[in-house]
Tab-separated table of C-alpha atoms in Angstrom:
chain	number	residue	atom	x	y	z
A	298	UNK	CA	-8.425	-15.368	-0.388
A	299	UNK	CA	-4.884	-16.638	0.162
A	300	UNK	CA	-2.264	-15.277	-2.234
A	301	UNK	CA	1.502	-15.277	-2.444
A	302	UNK	CA	3.368	-12.039	-1.714
A	303	UNK	CA	6.846	-10.739	-0.963
A	304	UNK	CA	7.440	-8.557	2.103
A	305	UNK	CA	9.358	-5.577	0.698
A	306	UNK	CA	9.653	-3.587	3.924
A	307	UNK	CA	8.623	-3.428	7.572
A	308	UNK	CA	8.194	0.200	8.594
A	309	UNK	CA	9.433	1.571	11.931
A	310	UNK	CA	5.783	1.949	12.979
A	311	UNK	CA	5.061	-1.762	12.421
A	312	UNK	CA	3.435	-1.415	8.996
A	313	UNK	CA	4.227	-4.402	6.731
A	314	UNK	CA	4.528	-3.612	3.018
A	315	UNK	CA	3.865	-6.505	0.646
A	316	UNK	CA	4.075	-6.935	-3.146
A	317	UNK	CA	1.678	-9.604	-4.512
A	318	UNK	CA	3.523	-12.152	-6.666
A	319	UNK	CA	0.882	-11.637	-9.359
A	320	UNK	CA	2.094	-8.031	-9.825
A	321	UNK	CA	5.835	-8.746	-10.058
A	322	UNK	CA	5.951	-8.991	-13.874
A	323	UNK	CA	4.089	-5.699	-14.256
A	324	UNK	CA	6.379	-4.037	-11.690
A	325	UNK	CA	9.498	-5.296	-13.491
A	326	UNK	CA	8.196	-3.875	-16.770
A	327	UNK	CA	7.658	-0.486	-15.130
A	328	UNK	CA	11.156	-0.553	-13.612
A	329	UNK	CA	12.692	-1.329	-17.022
A	330	UNK	CA	10.797	1.578	-18.595
A	331	UNK	CA	11.917	3.980	-15.833
A	332	UNK	CA	15.586	2.988	-16.292
A	333	UNK	CA	15.381	3.634	-20.038
A	334	UNK	CA	13.744	7.053	-19.595
A	335	UNK	CA	15.972	8.370	-16.786
A	336	UNK	CA	19.682	8.223	-17.478
A	337	UNK	CA	20.692	11.512	-15.806
A	338	UNK	CA	22.591	11.867	-12.515
A	339	UNK	CA	19.760	13.661	-10.724
A	340	UNK	CA	18.579	17.245	-10.408
A	341	UNK	CA	21.789	19.259	-10.058
A	342	UNK	CA	20.244	22.732	-10.163
A	343	UNK	CA	18.309	24.406	-7.346
A	344	UNK	CA	14.704	23.235	-7.010
A	345	UNK	CA	11.934	24.071	-4.514
A	346	UNK	CA	10.545	20.704	-3.395
A	347	UNK	CA	7.053	20.329	-1.941
A	348	UNK	CA	5.787	17.785	0.558
A	349	UNK	CA	3.889	15.003	-1.228
A	350	UNK	CA	5.534	15.761	-4.581
A	351	UNK	CA	6.148	12.830	-6.935
A	352	UNK	CA	9.686	12.070	-8.034
A	353	UNK	CA	12.093	9.366	-9.129
A	354	UNK	CA	14.843	8.349	-6.704
A	355	UNK	CA	18.329	7.148	-7.584
A	356	UNK	CA	18.932	4.299	-5.125
A	357	UNK	CA	22.283	3.141	-3.768
A	358	UNK	CA	22.166	0.365	-6.392
A	359	UNK	CA	22.138	3.151	-9.093
A	360	UNK	CA	18.594	2.110	-10.145
A	361	UNK	CA	15.755	4.652	-10.439
A	362	UNK	CA	12.571	4.125	-8.389
A	363	UNK	CA	9.254	5.898	-8.075
A	364	UNK	CA	9.144	8.046	-4.955
A	365	UNK	CA	7.179	10.607	-2.968
A	366	UNK	CA	8.577	13.419	-0.802
A	367	UNK	CA	7.532	12.859	2.828
A	368	UNK	CA	9.488	15.541	4.655
A	369	UNK	CA	11.634	18.547	3.677
A	370	UNK	CA	14.655	19.725	5.651
A	371	UNK	CA	18.223	20.815	4.905
A	372	UNK	CA	20.118	19.340	1.988
A	373	UNK	CA	18.305	16.018	2.228
A	374	UNK	CA	14.667	15.013	1.795
A	375	UNK	CA	12.771	12.173	3.433
A	376	UNK	CA	11.398	10.122	0.554
A	377	UNK	CA	9.239	7.010	0.391
A	378	UNK	CA	9.806	4.431	-2.353
A	379	UNK	CA	6.148	4.025	-3.213
A	380	UNK	CA	6.543	0.586	-4.844
A	381	UNK	CA	8.558	-0.803	-1.910
A	382	UNK	CA	7.286	1.111	1.117
A	383	UNK	CA	10.572	1.947	2.790
A	384	UNK	CA	11.524	5.491	3.686
A	385	UNK	CA	15.003	7.022	3.376
A	386	UNK	CA	16.625	10.409	3.759
A	387	UNK	CA	18.038	11.206	0.301
A	388	UNK	CA	20.384	13.991	-0.933
A	389	UNK	CA	18.557	16.310	-3.334
A	390	UNK	CA	21.019	15.497	-6.115
A	391	UNK	CA	19.676	11.910	-6.152
A	392	UNK	CA	16.090	12.978	-6.864
A	393	UNK	CA	14.299	14.178	-9.990
A	394	UNK	CA	10.778	15.679	-9.987
A	395	UNK	CA	8.381	14.091	-12.450
A	396	UNK	CA	4.674	13.564	-13.004
A	397	UNK	CA	5.352	10.503	-15.169
A	398	UNK	CA	3.856	7.238	-13.925
A	399	UNK	CA	1.695	9.000	-11.306
A	400	UNK	CA	-1.394	7.389	-12.822
A	401	UNK	CA	-0.127	3.903	-11.912
A	402	UNK	CA	-1.089	2.827	-8.362
A	403	UNK	CA	1.717	1.736	-5.997
A	404	UNK	CA	2.605	-1.953	-6.287
A	405	UNK	CA	3.155	-2.459	-2.557
A	406	UNK	CA	0.307	-2.706	-0.064
A	407	UNK	CA	0.588	-1.443	3.545
A	408	UNK	CA	-0.661	-4.108	5.958
A	409	UNK	CA	-0.962	-5.051	9.599
A	410	UNK	CA	-0.909	-8.515	11.137
A	411	UNK	CA	-4.415	-9.911	11.683
A	412	UNK	CA	-5.542	-9.866	15.336
A	413	UNK	CA	-2.120	-8.676	16.517
A	414	UNK	CA	-1.290	-5.520	18.445
A	415	UNK	CA	1.916	-4.266	20.107
A	416	UNK	CA	2.515	-5.292	23.726
A	417	UNK	CA	1.337	-2.278	25.739
A	418	UNK	CA	0.245	-2.145	29.352
A	419	UNK	CA	1.338	-0.267	32.441
A	420	UNK	CA	4.542	-2.251	32.990
A	421	UNK	CA	5.726	-2.039	29.401
A	422	UNK	CA	4.953	1.496	28.261
A	423	UNK	CA	7.979	3.054	29.967
A	424	UNK	CA	10.159	0.545	28.111
A	425	UNK	CA	8.651	0.425	24.633
A	426	UNK	CA	7.415	4.015	24.199
A	427	UNK	CA	4.969	2.825	21.553
A	428	UNK	CA	4.084	5.207	18.669
A	429	UNK	CA	0.631	6.766	18.624
A	430	UNK	CA	-0.282	5.365	15.184
A	431	UNK	CA	1.410	1.969	14.967
A	432	UNK	CA	-0.364	0.174	12.121
A	433	UNK	CA	-1.410	0.375	8.480
A	434	UNK	CA	-4.886	-0.305	7.092
A	435	UNK	CA	-5.078	-3.833	5.615
A	436	UNK	CA	-5.115	-6.870	7.926
A	437	UNK	CA	-3.193	-9.975	6.796
A	438	UNK	CA	-1.862	-13.237	8.234
A	439	UNK	CA	1.701	-14.379	7.491
A	440	UNK	CA	2.502	-18.099	7.657
A	441	UNK	CA	5.717	-19.967	8.506
A	442	UNK	CA	5.433	-23.718	7.926
A	443	UNK	CA	1.710	-23.752	8.708
A	444	UNK	CA	1.922	-21.531	11.807
A	445	UNK	CA	0.823	-17.899	11.535
A	446	UNK	CA	3.374	-15.301	12.561
A	447	UNK	CA	1.086	-13.967	15.296
A	448	UNK	CA	0.741	-17.485	16.765
A	449	UNK	CA	4.491	-18.013	16.443
A	450	UNK	CA	5.167	-14.770	18.340
A	451	UNK	CA	2.775	-15.780	21.128
A	452	UNK	CA	4.332	-19.259	21.268
A	453	UNK	CA	7.882	-17.849	21.473
A	454	UNK	CA	6.872	-15.457	24.237
A	455	UNK	CA	5.871	-18.284	26.552
A	456	UNK	CA	8.847	-20.458	25.583
A	457	UNK	CA	11.412	-17.732	26.210
A	458	UNK	CA	9.949	-16.165	29.341
A	459	UNK	CA	8.182	-18.020	32.131
A	460	UNK	CA	6.780	-14.997	33.911
A	461	UNK	CA	6.039	-11.334	33.344
A	462	UNK	CA	9.275	-10.159	34.964
A	463	UNK	CA	11.369	-12.237	32.534
A	464	UNK	CA	9.366	-10.865	29.602
A	465	UNK	CA	10.020	-7.330	30.857
A	466	UNK	CA	13.779	-7.996	30.963
A	467	UNK	CA	13.693	-9.474	27.451
A	468	UNK	CA	11.766	-6.558	25.979
A	469	UNK	CA	13.944	-3.970	27.743
A	470	UNK	CA	17.099	-5.627	26.413
A	471	UNK	CA	15.961	-5.993	22.798
A	472	UNK	CA	13.750	-3.050	21.961
A	473	UNK	CA	14.799	0.063	23.855
A	474	UNK	CA	17.876	0.795	21.645
A	475	UNK	CA	15.659	1.008	18.549
A	476	UNK	CA	13.617	3.834	20.030
A	477	UNK	CA	16.351	5.817	21.784
A	478	UNK	CA	19.153	8.012	20.462
A	479	UNK	CA	22.507	9.233	21.735
A	480	UNK	CA	22.948	12.575	23.465
A	481	UNK	CA	25.612	15.232	22.891
A	482	UNK	CA	28.053	16.163	25.661
A	483	UNK	CA	27.760	19.593	27.327
A	484	UNK	CA	29.763	22.110	25.273
A	485	UNK	CA	31.981	24.925	26.635
A	486	UNK	CA	30.734	28.504	26.659
A	487	UNK	CA	31.416	30.333	23.348
A	488	UNK	CA	34.617	32.335	23.623
A	489	UNK	CA	36.328	29.996	26.100
A	490	UNK	CA	39.434	28.103	24.941
A	491	UNK	CA	39.540	24.392	25.749
A	492	UNK	CA	41.694	21.355	24.835
A	493	UNK	CA	40.521	19.077	22.018
A	494	UNK	CA	41.726	16.260	19.842
A	495	UNK	CA	40.570	15.804	16.235
A	496	UNK	CA	39.349	12.223	15.833
A	497	UNK	CA	38.130	12.355	12.212
A	498	UNK	CA	38.307	14.674	9.187
A	499	UNK	CA	35.518	14.858	6.624
A	500	UNK	CA	37.104	17.825	4.820
A	501	UNK	CA	39.591	20.553	5.837
A	502	UNK	CA	36.672	22.562	7.284
A	503	UNK	CA	34.502	19.743	8.724
A	504	UNK	CA	35.960	17.711	11.570
A	505	UNK	CA	34.985	15.645	14.606
A	506	UNK	CA	36.555	16.693	17.896
A	507	UNK	CA	36.864	14.996	21.277
A	508	UNK	CA	36.540	17.430	24.184
A	509	UNK	CA	39.034	17.198	27.056
A	510	UNK	CA	40.490	13.848	25.926
A	511	UNK	CA	42.665	13.584	29.059
A	512	UNK	CA	39.593	12.689	31.128
A	513	UNK	CA	37.299	9.714	30.719
A	514	UNK	CA	33.608	10.405	30.420
A	515	UNK	CA	31.998	9.392	33.704
A	516	UNK	CA	28.496	9.313	35.088
A	517	UNK	CA	26.449	7.714	37.848
A	518	UNK	CA	24.918	4.325	37.169
A	519	UNK	CA	21.281	4.562	36.086
A	520	UNK	CA	20.371	1.644	38.329
A	521	UNK	CA	18.400	2.673	41.396
A	522	UNK	CA	17.725	0.661	44.531
A	523	UNK	CA	20.815	-1.529	44.164
A	524	UNK	CA	23.156	-0.964	47.132
A	525	UNK	CA	26.191	-2.016	45.100
A	526	UNK	CA	25.462	0.648	42.452
A	527	UNK	CA	24.318	3.585	44.587
A	528	UNK	CA	27.696	5.314	44.664
A	529	UNK	CA	29.429	3.536	41.774
A	530	UNK	CA	30.907	5.723	39.016
A	531	UNK	CA	30.934	3.850	35.710
A	532	UNK	CA	33.347	4.679	32.894
A	533	UNK	CA	32.328	4.310	29.256
A	534	UNK	CA	35.588	2.535	28.464
A	535	UNK	CA	34.936	-0.021	31.193
A	536	UNK	CA	31.347	-0.534	30.014
A	537	UNK	CA	32.586	-1.199	26.470
A	538	UNK	CA	35.196	-3.651	27.765
A	539	UNK	CA	32.423	-5.553	29.531
A	540	UNK	CA	30.350	-5.623	26.334
A	541	UNK	CA	33.313	-6.923	24.314
A	542	UNK	CA	33.778	-9.792	26.772
A	543	UNK	CA	30.125	-10.853	26.466
A	544	UNK	CA	29.399	-9.726	22.893
A	545	UNK	CA	28.357	-13.228	21.774
A	546	UNK	CA	25.381	-13.019	24.132
A	547	UNK	CA	24.118	-9.819	22.460
A	548	UNK	CA	21.537	-10.356	19.667
A	549	UNK	CA	22.458	-9.549	16.079
A	550	UNK	CA	20.715	-6.529	14.615
A	551	UNK	CA	17.629	-7.535	12.614
A	552	UNK	CA	15.795	-4.198	12.459
A	553	UNK	CA	17.391	-1.369	10.479
A	554	UNK	CA	16.394	2.257	10.891
A	555	UNK	CA	18.254	5.485	10.118
A	556	UNK	CA	20.069	6.966	13.163
A	557	UNK	CA	19.435	3.780	15.167
A	558	UNK	CA	22.090	3.117	17.868
A	559	UNK	CA	23.961	-0.194	17.731
A	560	UNK	CA	27.270	-1.907	18.430
A	561	UNK	CA	29.644	-2.175	15.448
A	562	UNK	CA	32.675	-4.409	15.054
A	563	UNK	CA	35.747	-2.478	13.901
A	564	UNK	CA	38.700	-3.828	11.901
A	565	UNK	CA	40.596	-4.486	15.147
A	566	UNK	CA	37.975	-7.071	16.142
A	567	UNK	CA	36.578	-4.921	18.978
A	568	UNK	CA	33.018	-3.593	19.240
A	569	UNK	CA	32.236	0.125	19.532
A	570	UNK	CA	29.148	2.304	19.785
A	571	UNK	CA	27.710	3.285	16.420
A	572	UNK	CA	24.588	4.355	14.570
A	573	UNK	CA	23.044	3.302	11.266
A	574	UNK	CA	23.021	5.801	8.393
A	575	UNK	CA	21.909	4.012	5.207
A	576	UNK	CA	21.910	0.778	3.219
A	577	UNK	CA	24.844	0.882	0.770
A	578	UNK	CA	24.589	-2.562	-0.874
A	579	UNK	CA	21.728	-5.029	-1.207
A	580	UNK	CA	23.299	-8.350	-2.212
A	581	UNK	CA	24.707	-9.019	0.296
A	582	UNK	CA	23.295	-6.275	2.511
A	583	UNK	CA	25.920	-3.815	3.758
A	584	UNK	CA	25.179	-0.841	6.004
A	585	UNK	CA	26.878	2.561	6.266
A	586	UNK	CA	27.514	3.230	9.967
A	587	UNK	CA	29.210	5.922	12.026
A	588	UNK	CA	31.324	5.276	15.114
A	589	UNK	CA	29.785	7.939	17.338
A	590	UNK	CA	32.714	8.266	19.754
A	591	UNK	CA	35.188	8.944	16.931
A	592	UNK	CA	33.144	10.387	14.045
A	593	UNK	CA	34.545	7.965	11.454
A	594	UNK	CA	32.399	6.009	8.991
A	595	UNK	CA	32.466	2.439	7.695
A	596	UNK	CA	30.416	0.130	5.463
A	597	UNK	CA	29.903	-3.219	7.201
A	598	UNK	CA	27.916	-6.442	6.645
A	599	UNK	CA	25.011	-7.125	8.979
A	600	UNK	CA	26.897	-9.808	10.937
A	601	UNK	CA	29.119	-7.025	12.329
A	602	UNK	CA	26.135	-5.247	13.893
A	603	UNK	CA	24.615	-6.112	17.266
A	604	UNK	CA	21.910	-4.618	19.460
A	605	UNK	CA	23.339	-2.181	21.969
A	606	UNK	CA	22.666	-2.691	25.704
A	607	UNK	CA	20.460	0.030	27.145
A	608	UNK	CA	22.976	1.312	29.699
A	609	UNK	CA	25.470	2.266	26.949
A	610	UNK	CA	23.014	4.889	25.679
A	611	UNK	CA	23.327	6.808	28.953
A	612	UNK	CA	26.754	8.140	27.951
A	613	UNK	CA	26.921	11.181	25.624
A	614	UNK	CA	28.856	10.710	22.382
A	615	UNK	CA	32.530	11.640	22.675
A	616	UNK	CA	33.010	12.978	19.131
A	617	UNK	CA	31.306	16.274	18.242
A	618	UNK	CA	30.897	17.454	14.672
A	619	UNK	CA	32.387	20.943	14.185
A	620	UNK	CA	33.096	23.357	11.336
A	621	UNK	CA	36.304	25.407	11.223
A	622	UNK	CA	36.175	29.095	10.415
A	623	UNK	CA	38.553	31.706	9.026
A	624	UNK	CA	39.519	30.090	5.733
A	625	UNK	CA	38.022	28.826	2.472
A	626	UNK	CA	39.092	26.647	-0.483
A	627	UNK	CA	41.747	28.127	-2.763
A	628	UNK	CA	41.148	28.447	-6.497
A	629	UNK	CA	42.594	25.372	-8.189
A	630	UNK	CA	43.443	24.279	-11.677
A	631	UNK	CA	40.743	21.991	-13.076
A	632	UNK	CA	43.218	19.107	-13.232
A	633	UNK	CA	43.803	19.089	-9.455
A	634	UNK	CA	42.425	15.951	-7.773
A	635	UNK	CA	39.456	16.870	-5.593
A	636	UNK	CA	37.595	15.203	-2.736
A	637	UNK	CA	34.674	13.356	-4.463
A	638	UNK	CA	32.083	14.225	-1.787
A	639	UNK	CA	33.419	17.773	-1.224
A	640	UNK	CA	34.759	18.877	-4.654
A	641	UNK	CA	35.506	22.451	-3.582
A	642	UNK	CA	38.516	21.037	-1.705
A	643	UNK	CA	41.590	19.343	-3.158
A	644	UNK	CA	42.800	15.984	-1.884
A	645	UNK	CA	46.162	17.639	-1.193
A	646	UNK	CA	44.484	20.125	1.178
A	647	UNK	CA	42.825	17.261	3.060
A	648	UNK	CA	46.146	15.446	3.523
A	649	UNK	CA	47.845	18.668	4.626
A	650	UNK	CA	45.149	19.330	7.241
A	651	UNK	CA	45.441	15.730	8.422
A	652	UNK	CA	49.167	16.208	9.046
A	653	UNK	CA	48.378	19.379	11.036
A	654	UNK	CA	45.930	17.740	13.442
A	655	UNK	CA	46.415	13.968	13.524
A	656	UNK	CA	47.421	12.701	16.973
A	657	UNK	CA	48.080	16.215	18.310
A	658	UNK	CA	46.770	18.000	21.376
A	659	UNK	CA	45.061	21.161	20.109
A	660	UNK	CA	42.935	23.979	21.495
A	661	UNK	CA	39.585	25.230	20.264
A	662	UNK	CA	37.271	28.158	20.841
A	663	UNK	CA	33.566	27.982	19.983
A	664	UNK	CA	32.260	30.880	17.899
A	665	UNK	CA	28.704	29.614	17.388
A	666	UNK	CA	26.528	26.699	18.509
A	667	UNK	CA	23.748	27.104	15.942
A	668	UNK	CA	22.908	26.026	13.292
A	669	UNK	CA	26.101	23.989	13.696
A	670	UNK	CA	29.073	24.056	16.063
A	671	UNK	CA	31.615	26.516	14.588
A	672	UNK	CA	35.110	26.729	16.079
A	673	UNK	CA	38.573	28.206	15.682
A	674	UNK	CA	41.274	25.541	16.005
A	675	UNK	CA	44.717	26.361	17.436
A	676	UNK	CA	48.075	24.616	17.741
A	677	UNK	CA	49.973	24.423	21.044
A	678	UNK	CA	51.485	27.867	20.437
A	679	UNK	CA	47.999	29.284	19.820
A	680	UNK	CA	48.594	29.737	16.098
A	681	UNK	CA	45.558	28.940	13.960
A	682	UNK	CA	45.925	25.479	12.417
A	683	UNK	CA	44.640	26.529	9.002
A	684	UNK	CA	47.437	29.080	8.519
A	685	UNK	CA	49.692	26.260	7.300
A	686	UNK	CA	47.232	25.505	4.488
A	687	UNK	CA	47.201	29.168	3.515
A	688	UNK	CA	51.030	29.268	3.492
A	689	UNK	CA	51.050	26.220	1.185
A	690	UNK	CA	48.541	27.855	-1.186
A	691	UNK	CA	45.907	25.213	-0.436
A	692	UNK	CA	43.400	27.635	1.168
A	693	UNK	CA	42.577	31.337	1.280
A	694	UNK	CA	41.684	33.574	4.214
A	695	UNK	CA	37.965	34.047	4.671
A	696	UNK	CA	37.264	37.306	6.450
């Protein structure tokens, strides 16, 4: 039987989630009822979540959706929107446990394309790194102007690439970035003092630092067998300059997955390495991204995102997230303006810390590498940077 449906999500494992058009009215009624019954901000008190537990999720559009906890870890939970199919990592304060509506089956159906499997043979497996369980349970055919999607994909393959070697180049260029992540640079031994530059502040205690900024990050080319590349040392800055010159030839990003590497256009019109974090707006779609070599964040439309060439993933990120030690927030009057996402700190303390570190050559010493990088940050004269905040009454010593 042929029926009309809307594709609500395509999972990272290839599963296609569809909502039959015949169920849209019933789904809209349920959504209206959920909005009227849940008007709180989320669960603000401590709660012990369990894998598989039902909940409602406050989406980035401020609407409440039915959800299910998929994975537990840290301050965020991996949750699936059961009526849409897509999976997100959500802060606990945006979830609320409930057994309401659990008797209503999900409105979306997980599917796979009929008679279609991922490309996987000896020559492609080292490129694609296909997942072990790539498909859902229900087989369907999708149609575009009378041609099924599986036929369209096969047709495009032979139009774009004339032989297997060309197909290999095409697949390597397009798909590898989706399945690969950035690496961290090697960190100094705890106790050693080393030069750093602060590239971004999240709060007075949470910063992103660039190690040894006087030297460019260098590494050998990953290409083997090419005489012109055997002894060539490639600089990340030079590789990015090359990408900026030929950026129009790089495909726009069409697949969106948390932590996925990409190229992002900054306000200066240049393209930098980044990674996807979350969808912030839906109409039009805007994505929260992080510039991995600086630590800063930005919300951008999808036309400012492009697929990242594979060789740019060989370089470790230049900005490392670190937490400062030795001080804590001071006690403030309730009327003091606070950082919205870190309310224990005042906005004045953030600006004061920014003046202490912005554009300056500093020194750092690592105290711990786990569970996060913890450092002491010094000025040129080896005085602790945070002492200025304490002198101004914006922070207290934390012994």
